[in-house]
Coordinates of C-alpha atoms in Angstrom, one line a residue:
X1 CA 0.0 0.0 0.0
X2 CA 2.4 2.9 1.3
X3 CA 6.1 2.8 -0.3
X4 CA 7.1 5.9 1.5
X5 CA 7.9 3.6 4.6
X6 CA 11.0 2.5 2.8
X7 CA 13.1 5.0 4.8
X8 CA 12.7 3.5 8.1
X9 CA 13.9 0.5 6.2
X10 CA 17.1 1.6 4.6
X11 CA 19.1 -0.8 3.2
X12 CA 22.7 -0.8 4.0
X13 CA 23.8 -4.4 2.5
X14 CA 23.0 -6.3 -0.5
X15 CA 19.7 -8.7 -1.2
X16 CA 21.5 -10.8 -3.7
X17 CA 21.9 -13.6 -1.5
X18 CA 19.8 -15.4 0.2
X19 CA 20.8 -14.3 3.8
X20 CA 24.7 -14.3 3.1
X21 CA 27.2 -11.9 2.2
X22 CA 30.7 -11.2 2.0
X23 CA 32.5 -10.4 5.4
X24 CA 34.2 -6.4 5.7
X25 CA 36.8 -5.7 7.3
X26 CA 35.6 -3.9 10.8
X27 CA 39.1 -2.1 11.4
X28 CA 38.9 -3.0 15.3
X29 CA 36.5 -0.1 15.2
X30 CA 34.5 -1.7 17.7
X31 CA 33.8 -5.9 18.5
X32 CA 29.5 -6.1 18.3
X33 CA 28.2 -8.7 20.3
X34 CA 27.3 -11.3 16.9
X35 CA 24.4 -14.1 19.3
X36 CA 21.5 -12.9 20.7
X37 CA 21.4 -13.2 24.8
X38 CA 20.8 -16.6 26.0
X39 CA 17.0 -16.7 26.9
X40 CA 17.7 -17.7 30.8
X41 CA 20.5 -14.9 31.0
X42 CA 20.2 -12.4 34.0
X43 CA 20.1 -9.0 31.4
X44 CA 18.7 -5.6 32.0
X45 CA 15.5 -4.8 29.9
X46 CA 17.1 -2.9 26.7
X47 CA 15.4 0.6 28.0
X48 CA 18.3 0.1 30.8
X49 CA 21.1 -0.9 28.5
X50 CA 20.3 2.9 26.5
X51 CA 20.8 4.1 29.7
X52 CA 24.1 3.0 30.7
X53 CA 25.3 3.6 27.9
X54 CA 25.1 7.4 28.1
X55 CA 28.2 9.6 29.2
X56 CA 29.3 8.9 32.7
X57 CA 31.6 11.7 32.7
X58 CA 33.3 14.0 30.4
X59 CA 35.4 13.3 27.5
X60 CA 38.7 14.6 26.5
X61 CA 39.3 16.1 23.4
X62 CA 41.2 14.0 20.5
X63 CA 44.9 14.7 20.0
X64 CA 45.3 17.1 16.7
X65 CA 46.5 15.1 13.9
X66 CA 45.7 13.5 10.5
X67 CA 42.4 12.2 9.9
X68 CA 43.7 8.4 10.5
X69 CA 44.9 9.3 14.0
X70 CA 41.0 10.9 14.7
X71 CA 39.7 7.7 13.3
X72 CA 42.0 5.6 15.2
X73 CA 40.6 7.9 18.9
X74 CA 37.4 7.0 17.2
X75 CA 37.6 3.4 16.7
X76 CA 39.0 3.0 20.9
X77 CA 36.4 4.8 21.7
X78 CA 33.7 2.6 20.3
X79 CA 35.5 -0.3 21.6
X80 CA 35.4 1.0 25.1
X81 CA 31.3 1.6 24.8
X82 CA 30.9 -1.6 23.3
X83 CA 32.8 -2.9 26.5
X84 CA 30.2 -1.6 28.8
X85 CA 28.4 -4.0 30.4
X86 CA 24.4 -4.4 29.7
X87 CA 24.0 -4.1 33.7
X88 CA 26.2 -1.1 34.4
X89 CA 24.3 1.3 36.5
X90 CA 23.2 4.4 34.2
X91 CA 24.2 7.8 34.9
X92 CA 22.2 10.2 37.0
X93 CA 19.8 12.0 34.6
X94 CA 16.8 14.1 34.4
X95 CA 13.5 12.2 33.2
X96 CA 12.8 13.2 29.7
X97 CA 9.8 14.8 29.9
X98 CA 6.6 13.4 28.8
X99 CA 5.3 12.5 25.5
X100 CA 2.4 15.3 24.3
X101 CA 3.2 17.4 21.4
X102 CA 4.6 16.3 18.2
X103 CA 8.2 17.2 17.9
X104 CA 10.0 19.8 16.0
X105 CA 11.5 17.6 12.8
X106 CA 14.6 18.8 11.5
X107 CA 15.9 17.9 8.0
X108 CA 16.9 14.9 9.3
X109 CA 14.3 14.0 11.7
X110 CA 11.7 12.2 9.9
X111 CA 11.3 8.8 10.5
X112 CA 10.9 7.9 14.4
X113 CA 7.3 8.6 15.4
X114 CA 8.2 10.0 18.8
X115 CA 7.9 13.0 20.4
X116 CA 10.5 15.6 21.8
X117 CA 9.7 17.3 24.6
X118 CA 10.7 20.8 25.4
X119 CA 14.1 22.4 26.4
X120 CA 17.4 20.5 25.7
X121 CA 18.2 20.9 29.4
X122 CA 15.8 17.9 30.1
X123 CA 17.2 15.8 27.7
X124 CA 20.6 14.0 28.7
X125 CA 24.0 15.4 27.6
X126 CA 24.5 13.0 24.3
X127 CA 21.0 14.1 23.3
X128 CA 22.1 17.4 23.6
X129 CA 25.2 17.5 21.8
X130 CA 23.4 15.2 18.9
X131 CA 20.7 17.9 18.6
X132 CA 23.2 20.5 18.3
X133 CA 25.1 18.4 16.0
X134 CA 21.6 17.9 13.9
X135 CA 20.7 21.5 13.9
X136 CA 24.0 22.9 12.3
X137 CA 24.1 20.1 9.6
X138 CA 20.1 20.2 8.8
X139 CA 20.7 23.1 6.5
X140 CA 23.7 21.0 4.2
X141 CA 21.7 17.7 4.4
X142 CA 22.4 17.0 0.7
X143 CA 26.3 17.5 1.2
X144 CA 26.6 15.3 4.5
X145 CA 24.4 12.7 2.6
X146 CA 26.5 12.6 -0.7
X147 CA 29.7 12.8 1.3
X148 CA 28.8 10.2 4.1
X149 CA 28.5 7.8 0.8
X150 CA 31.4 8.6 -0.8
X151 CA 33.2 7.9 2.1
X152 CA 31.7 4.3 2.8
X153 CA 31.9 3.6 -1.1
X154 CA 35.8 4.6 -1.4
X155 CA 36.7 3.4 2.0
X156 CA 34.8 0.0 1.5
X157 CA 34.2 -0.3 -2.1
X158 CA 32.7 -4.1 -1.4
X159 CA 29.7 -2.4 0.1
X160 CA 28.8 -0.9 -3.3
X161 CA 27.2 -3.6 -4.9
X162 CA 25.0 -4.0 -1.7
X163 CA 22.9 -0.9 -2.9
X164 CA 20.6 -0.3 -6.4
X165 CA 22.7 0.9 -9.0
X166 CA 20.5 4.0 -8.8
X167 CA 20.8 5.9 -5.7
X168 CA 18.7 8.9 -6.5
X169 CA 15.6 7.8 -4.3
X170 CA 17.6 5.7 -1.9
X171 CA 20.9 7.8 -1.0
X172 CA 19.6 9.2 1.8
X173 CA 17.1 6.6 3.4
X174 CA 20.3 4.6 5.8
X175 CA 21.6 8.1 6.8
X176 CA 18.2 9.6 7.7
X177 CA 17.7 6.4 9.7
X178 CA 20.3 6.2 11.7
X179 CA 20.7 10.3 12.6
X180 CA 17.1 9.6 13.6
X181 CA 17.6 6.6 16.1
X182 CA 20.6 8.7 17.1
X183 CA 18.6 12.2 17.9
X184 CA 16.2 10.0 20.1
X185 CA 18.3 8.6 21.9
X186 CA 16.8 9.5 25.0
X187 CA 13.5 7.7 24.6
X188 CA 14.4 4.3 24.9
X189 CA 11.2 2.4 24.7
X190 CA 10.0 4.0 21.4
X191 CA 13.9 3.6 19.8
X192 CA 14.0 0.2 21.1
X193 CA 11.0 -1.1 19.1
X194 CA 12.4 1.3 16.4
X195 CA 15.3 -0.1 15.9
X196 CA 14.5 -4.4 16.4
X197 CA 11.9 -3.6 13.5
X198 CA 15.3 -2.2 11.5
X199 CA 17.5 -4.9 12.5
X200 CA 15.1 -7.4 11.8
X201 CA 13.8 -5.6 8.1
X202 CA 17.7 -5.4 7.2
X203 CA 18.2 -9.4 7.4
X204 CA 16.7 -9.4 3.6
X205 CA 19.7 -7.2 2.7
X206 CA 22.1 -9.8 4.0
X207 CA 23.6 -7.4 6.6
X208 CA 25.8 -9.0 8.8
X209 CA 27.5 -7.4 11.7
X210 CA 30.7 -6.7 10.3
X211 CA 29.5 -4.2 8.6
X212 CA 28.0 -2.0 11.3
X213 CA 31.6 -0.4 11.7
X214 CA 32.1 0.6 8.3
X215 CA 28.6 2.5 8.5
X216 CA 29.8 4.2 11.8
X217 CA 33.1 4.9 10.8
X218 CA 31.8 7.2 7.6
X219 CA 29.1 8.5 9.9
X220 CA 31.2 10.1 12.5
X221 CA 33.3 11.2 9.4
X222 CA 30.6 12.9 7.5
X223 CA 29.1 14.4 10.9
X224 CA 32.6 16.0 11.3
X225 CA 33.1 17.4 8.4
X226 CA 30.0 19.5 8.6
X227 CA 29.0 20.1 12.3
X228 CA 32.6 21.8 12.7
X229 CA 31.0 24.2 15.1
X230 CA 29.4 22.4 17.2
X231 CA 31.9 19.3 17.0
X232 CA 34.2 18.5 19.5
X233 CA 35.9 15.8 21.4
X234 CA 32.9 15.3 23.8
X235 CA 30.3 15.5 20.6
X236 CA 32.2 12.7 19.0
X237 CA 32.3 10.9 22.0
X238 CA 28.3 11.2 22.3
X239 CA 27.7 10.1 19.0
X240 CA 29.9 7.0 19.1
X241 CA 27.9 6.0 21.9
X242 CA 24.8 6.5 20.2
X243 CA 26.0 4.8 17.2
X244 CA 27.2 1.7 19.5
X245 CA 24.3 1.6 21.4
X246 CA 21.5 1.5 17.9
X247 CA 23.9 -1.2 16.5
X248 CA 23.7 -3.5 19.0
X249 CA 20.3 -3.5 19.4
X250 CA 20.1 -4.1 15.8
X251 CA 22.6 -6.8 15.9
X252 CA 20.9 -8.4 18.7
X253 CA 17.2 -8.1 17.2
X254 CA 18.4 -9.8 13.8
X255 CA 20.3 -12.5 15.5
X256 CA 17.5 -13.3 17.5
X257 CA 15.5 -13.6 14.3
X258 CA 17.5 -15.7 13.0
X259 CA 16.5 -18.3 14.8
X260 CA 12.9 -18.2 14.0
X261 CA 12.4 -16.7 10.3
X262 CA 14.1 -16.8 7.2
X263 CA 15.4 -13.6 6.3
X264 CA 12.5 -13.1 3.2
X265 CA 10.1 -15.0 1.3
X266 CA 9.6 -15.8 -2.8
X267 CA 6.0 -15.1 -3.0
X268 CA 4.7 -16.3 -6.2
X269 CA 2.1 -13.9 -8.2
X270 CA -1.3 -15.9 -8.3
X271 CA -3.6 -13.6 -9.7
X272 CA -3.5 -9.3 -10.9
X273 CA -6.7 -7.6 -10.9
X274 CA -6.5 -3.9 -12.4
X275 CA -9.1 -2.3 -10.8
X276 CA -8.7 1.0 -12.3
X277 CA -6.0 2.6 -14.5
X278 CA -3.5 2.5 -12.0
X279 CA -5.5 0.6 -9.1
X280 CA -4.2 -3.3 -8.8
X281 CA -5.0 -5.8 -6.4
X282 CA -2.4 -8.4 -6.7
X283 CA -2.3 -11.6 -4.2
X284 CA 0.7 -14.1 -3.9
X285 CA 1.6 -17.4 -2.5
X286 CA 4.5 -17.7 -0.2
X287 CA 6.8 -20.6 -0.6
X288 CA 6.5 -21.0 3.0
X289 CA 4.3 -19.3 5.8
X290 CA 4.2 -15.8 6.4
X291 CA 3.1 -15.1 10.0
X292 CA 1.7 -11.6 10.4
X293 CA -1.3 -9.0 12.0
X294 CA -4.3 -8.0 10.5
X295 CA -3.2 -4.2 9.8
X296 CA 0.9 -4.7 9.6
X297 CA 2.7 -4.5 5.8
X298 CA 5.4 -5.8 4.4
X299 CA 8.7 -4.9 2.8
X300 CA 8.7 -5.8 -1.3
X301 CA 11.5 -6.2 -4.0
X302 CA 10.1 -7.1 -7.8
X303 CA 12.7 -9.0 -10.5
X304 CA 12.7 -5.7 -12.3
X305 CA 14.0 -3.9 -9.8
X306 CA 16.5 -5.8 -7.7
X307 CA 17.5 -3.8 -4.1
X308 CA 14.7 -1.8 -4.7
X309 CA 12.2 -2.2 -1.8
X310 CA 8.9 -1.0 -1.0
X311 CA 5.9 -1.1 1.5
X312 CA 2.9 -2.2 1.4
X313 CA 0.3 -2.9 3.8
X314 CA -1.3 -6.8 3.9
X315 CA -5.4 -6.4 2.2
X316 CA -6.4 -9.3 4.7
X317 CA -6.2 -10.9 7.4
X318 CA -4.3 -13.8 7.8
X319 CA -6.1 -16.9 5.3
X320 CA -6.1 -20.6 5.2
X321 CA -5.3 -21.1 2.6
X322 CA -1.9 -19.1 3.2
X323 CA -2.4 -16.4 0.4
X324 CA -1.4 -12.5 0.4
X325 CA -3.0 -9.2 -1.4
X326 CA -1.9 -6.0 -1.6
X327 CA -3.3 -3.1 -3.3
X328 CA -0.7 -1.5 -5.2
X329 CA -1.1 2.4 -7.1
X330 CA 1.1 2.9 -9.6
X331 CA 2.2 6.8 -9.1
X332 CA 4.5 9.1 -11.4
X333 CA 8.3 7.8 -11.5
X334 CA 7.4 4.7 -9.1
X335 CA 9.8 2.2 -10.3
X336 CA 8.1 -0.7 -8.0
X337 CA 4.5 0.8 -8.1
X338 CA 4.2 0.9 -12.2
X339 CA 6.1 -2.4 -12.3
X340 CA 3.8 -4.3 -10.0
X341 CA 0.5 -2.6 -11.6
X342 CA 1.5 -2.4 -15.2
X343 CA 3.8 -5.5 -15.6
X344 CA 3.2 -8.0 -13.2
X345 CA 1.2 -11.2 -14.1
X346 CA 0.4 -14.7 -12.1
X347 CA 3.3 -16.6 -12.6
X348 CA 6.2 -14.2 -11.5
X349 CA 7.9 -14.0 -8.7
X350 CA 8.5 -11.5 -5.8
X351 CA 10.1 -11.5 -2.1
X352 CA 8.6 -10.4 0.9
X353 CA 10.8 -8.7 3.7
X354 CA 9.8 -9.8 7.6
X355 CA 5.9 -8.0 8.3
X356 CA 6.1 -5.0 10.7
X357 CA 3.9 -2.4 12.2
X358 CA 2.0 -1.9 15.3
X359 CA -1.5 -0.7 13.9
X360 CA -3.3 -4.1 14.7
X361 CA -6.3 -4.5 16.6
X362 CA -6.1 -5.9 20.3
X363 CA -9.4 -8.3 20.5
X364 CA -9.0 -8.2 24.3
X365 CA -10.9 -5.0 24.0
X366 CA -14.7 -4.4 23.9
X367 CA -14.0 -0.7 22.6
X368 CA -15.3 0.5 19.1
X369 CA -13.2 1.0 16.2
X370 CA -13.5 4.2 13.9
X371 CA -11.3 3.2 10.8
X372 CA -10.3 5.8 8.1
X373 CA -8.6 4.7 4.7
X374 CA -7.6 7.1 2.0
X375 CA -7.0 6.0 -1.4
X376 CA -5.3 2.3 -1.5
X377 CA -4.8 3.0 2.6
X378 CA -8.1 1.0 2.6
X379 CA -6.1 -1.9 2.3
X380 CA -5.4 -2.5 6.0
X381 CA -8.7 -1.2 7.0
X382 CA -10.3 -4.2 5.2
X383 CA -7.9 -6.8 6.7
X384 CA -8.6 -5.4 10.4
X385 CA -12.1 -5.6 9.9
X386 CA -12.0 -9.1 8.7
X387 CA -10.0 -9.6 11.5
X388 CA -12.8 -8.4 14.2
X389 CA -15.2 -10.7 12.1
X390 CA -13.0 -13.9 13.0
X391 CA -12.8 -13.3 16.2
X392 CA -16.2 -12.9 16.7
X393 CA -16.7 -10.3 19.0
X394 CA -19.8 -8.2 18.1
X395 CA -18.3 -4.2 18.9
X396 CA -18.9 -1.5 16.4
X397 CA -16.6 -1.0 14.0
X398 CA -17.5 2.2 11.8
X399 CA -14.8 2.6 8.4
X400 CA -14.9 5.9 6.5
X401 CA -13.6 4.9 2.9
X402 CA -12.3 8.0 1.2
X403 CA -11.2 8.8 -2.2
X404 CA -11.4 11.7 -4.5
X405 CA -13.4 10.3 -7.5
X406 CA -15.9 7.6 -7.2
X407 CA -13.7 5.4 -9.6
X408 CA -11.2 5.3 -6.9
X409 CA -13.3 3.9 -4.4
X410 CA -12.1 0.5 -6.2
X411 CA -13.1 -1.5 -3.1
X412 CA -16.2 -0.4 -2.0
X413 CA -18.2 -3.2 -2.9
X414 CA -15.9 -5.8 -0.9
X415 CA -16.4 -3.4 1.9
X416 CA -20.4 -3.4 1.5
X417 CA -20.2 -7.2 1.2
X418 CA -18.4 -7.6 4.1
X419 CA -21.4 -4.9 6.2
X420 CA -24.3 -7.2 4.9
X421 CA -22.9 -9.7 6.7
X422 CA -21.6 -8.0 9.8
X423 CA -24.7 -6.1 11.5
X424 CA -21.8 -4.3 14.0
X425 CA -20.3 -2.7 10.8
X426 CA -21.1 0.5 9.3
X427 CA -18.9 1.4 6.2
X428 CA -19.3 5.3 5.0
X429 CA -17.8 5.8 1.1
X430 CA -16.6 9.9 1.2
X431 CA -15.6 11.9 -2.5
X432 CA -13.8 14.6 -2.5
X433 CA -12.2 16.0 -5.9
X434 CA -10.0 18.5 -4.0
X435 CA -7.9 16.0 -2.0
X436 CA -9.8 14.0 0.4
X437 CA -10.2 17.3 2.7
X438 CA -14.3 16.5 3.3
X439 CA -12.8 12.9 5.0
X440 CA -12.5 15.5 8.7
X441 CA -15.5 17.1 8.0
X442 CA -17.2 13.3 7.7
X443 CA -15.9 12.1 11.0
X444 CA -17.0 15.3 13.1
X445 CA -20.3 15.6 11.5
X446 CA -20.9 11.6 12.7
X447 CA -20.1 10.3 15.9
X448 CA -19.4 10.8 19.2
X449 CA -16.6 8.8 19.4
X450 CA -15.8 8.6 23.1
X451 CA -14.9 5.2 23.6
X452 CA -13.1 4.2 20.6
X453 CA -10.1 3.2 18.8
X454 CA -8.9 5.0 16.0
X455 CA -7.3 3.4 12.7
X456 CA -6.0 5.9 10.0
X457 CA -4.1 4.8 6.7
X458 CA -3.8 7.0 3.8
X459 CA -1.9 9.9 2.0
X460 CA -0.3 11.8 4.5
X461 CA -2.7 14.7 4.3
X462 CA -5.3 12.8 5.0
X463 CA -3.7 11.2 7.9
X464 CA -2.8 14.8 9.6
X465 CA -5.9 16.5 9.1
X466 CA -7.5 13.2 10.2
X467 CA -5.5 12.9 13.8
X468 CA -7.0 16.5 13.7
X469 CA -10.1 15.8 13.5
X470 CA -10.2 12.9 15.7
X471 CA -8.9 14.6 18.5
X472 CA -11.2 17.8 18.0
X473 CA -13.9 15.1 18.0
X474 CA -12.6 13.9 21.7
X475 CA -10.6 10.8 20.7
X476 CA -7.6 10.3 23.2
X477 CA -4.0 10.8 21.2
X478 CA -3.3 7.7 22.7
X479 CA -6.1 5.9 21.3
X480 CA -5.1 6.8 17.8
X481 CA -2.9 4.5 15.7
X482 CA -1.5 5.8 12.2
X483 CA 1.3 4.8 10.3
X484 CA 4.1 7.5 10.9
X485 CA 3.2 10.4 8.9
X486 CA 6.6 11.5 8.4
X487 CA 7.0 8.4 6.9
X488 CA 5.0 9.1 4.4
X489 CA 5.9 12.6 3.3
X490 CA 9.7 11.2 2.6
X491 CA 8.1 8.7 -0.1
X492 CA 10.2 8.3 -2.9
X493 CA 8.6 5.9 -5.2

């Protein structure tokens, strides 16, 4: 459904094969732990291993020198944060504040849905120094981006091959990831999930951890290059930490993995319906099963485009029979979206990263559930609502199915279908011609809403001026699940 989630799943090794890939050469920048923690070992909860790995005291500055003596106080540096033990007792901090307006996003700050609080002088002193660091480079984003991978490609020219051929739409997406995890440092829970999804997602690409240090190594170089007033021997420092710390966790989520799920799956095309001139509803088989929510999406690479990955939401909830749909808009220059609509047919073959998202229903609940889909974001509204059918609890579910022509409500009929057999669901078809903006309008003019859950999926203007609405109309933020709308606005395909 969405392709814009591709940056929180930048790739930053090659898919060629299946799981495997050459070995780098770490440099003794730092020694990752490679085996996930044994499942009886006494271990503090990862929120406390972010914690202890924050500054205990205050760093000296490197000794001036050629860049090979920096990167050598660089590489002992990591080493001794990797050294920390999981259990070592964190450093006396302030709380970070809590969680209730959406944060300021920097160039750089677009892909962790989490929320900054106020004042830096809350946050702890390697958030601080990272923020400063990410304010003075926001402005020369492009520059630290093309030079970041020019150092990674001359450095460690092996790694080239790992990425597409074209880098225009994917240049940016590991860099933007990983300054992200890095500026949130401080809100462990979030990052956490954050970045097991990402360890987990970058299996497909055959990352191994090896090649964590190479990434670092041109990160702290790039960083330097353009933060030079705000970088220092205790900035470095911080973000060596950071980058140790969002490693590991990645390392550790994709071991753990390992153990349990292959890194993707061939999914076989079985049939391509063209609903509309650029509206396809395609459904595969698996070559083997393919656990996953009602609600959650997937990570997808065509033949035509090898490394080229995109996101789309699951159309169903989990079958029987073992089959998957998506629904799959071709848009202008969308190398995997005009591929799948235009030139896919039954018979070919595509891979399926690990499923991933949060947006699922929890069927321990008796609470309503107002659902909003925009466009082919209807896709996961229709797989939650078969969910809540299986299950068989009888609670309301009411689905507002927007689009800004009639033609494009493509699914409406599958929708109706589905209310004339469910008497709990109410399904509400809105047309607007000027970009879904009467969608809002729809939800406050129904209602009340007190008591229940929100779903949104859509275009990301649909999505904001939907939260809007749903929190004008007295729905809880909390009680509101979206896909990340900044997400969304970085699509590239």
């Amino acid at each position: 459904m969405l392709e814009a989630r591709q940056t929180m799943d930048a790739p930053t090794t090659t898919s060629a094969g299946n799981g495997t890939s050459e070995g780098t050469d770490g440099g003794g920048w730092f020694t990752p732990r490679t085996s996930p923690p044994s499942p009886g070992a006494d271990q503090e909860p990862e929120g406390n291993r972010l914690a202890a790995l924050r500054p205990v005291g205050r760093s000296q500055e490197p000794p001036k020198g050629s860049q090979q003596n920096r990167e050598g106080t660089v590489r002992e540096r990591i080493q001794t944060s990797a050294d920390l033990p999981p259990s070592a007792p964190p450093s006396p901090q302030p709380a970070p504040p809590a969680a209730e307006h959406a944060s300021e996003h920097s160039v750089f700050d677009t892909r962790v849905p989490v929320q900054r609080g106020g004042a830096d002088a809350a946050a702890s002193p390697d958030a601080v120094l990272i923020r400063r660091t990410m304010d003075e480079v926001g402005p020369v984003a492009d520059k630290v981006t093309s030079y970041f991978y020019a150092l990674l490609f001359v450095q460690h020219p092996e790694l080239r091959s790992m990425f597409p051929p074209a880098m225009d739409a994917q240049r940016d997406r590991l860099l933007k990831a990983l300054l992200t995890a890095a500026e949130h440092i401080d809100n462990a829970p979030v990052l956490v999930d954050y970045l097991q999804n990402l360890g987990r997602g970058h299996r497909k690409y055959g990352t191994q951890a090896e090649h964590y240090p190479a990434v670092g190594e041109c990160l702290i170089g790039a960083l330097s290059r353009y933060a030079k007033a705000s970088w220092s021997g205790e900035t470095e420092a911080a973000w060596v930490r950071a980058y140790t710390t969002i490693s590991q966790v990645m390392i550790d989520a994709a071991a753990a993995d390992e153990l349990r799920a292959p890194p993707w799956w061939l999914a076989e095309v079985v049939s391509h319906d063209l609903r509309t001139s650029d509206t396809a509803v395609i459904t595969v088989r698996p070559n083997q099963p393919y656990p996953f929510l009602a609600g959650q999406y997937t990570s997808l690479e065509t033949p035509w485009w090898p490394r080229i990955w995109r996101h789309y939401s699951f159309a169903s909830a989990p079958r029987s029979d073992g089959l998957l749909s998506f629904h799959v808009k071709a848009i202008s220059a969308g190398w995997v979206s005009n591929s799948l609509v235009h030139r896919a047919r039954p018979g070919d073959v595509l891979r399926l990263g690990p499923p991933a998202g949060a947006m699922t229903v929890d069927h321990t609940s008796d609470s309503g559930l107002l659902c909003l889909g925009g466009g082919t974001g209807i896709a996961p509204i229709k797989a939650i609502v078969e969910d809540v059918a299986e299950h068989g609890r009888h609670r309301p579910v009411e689905v507002f199915y927007g689009a800004r022509t009639g033609q494009d409500l493509y699914d409406l009929d599958t929708l109706l279908r589905l209310q004339q057999s469910n008497s709990w669901l109410e399904v509400r078809p809105v047309v607007d011609r000027h970009g879904l903006l009467q969608l809002p309008d729809a939800i406050r003019d129904h209602g009340p809403w007190n008591g229940y859950d929100a779903y949104l999926s859509g275009p990301p203007g649909m999505i904001r001026s939907g939260v809007d609405a749903l929190k004008g109309a007295g729905v809880p933020s909390d009680r509101i699940r979206h896909d990340s709308v900044e997400e969304l606005v970085a699509a590239g395909d």
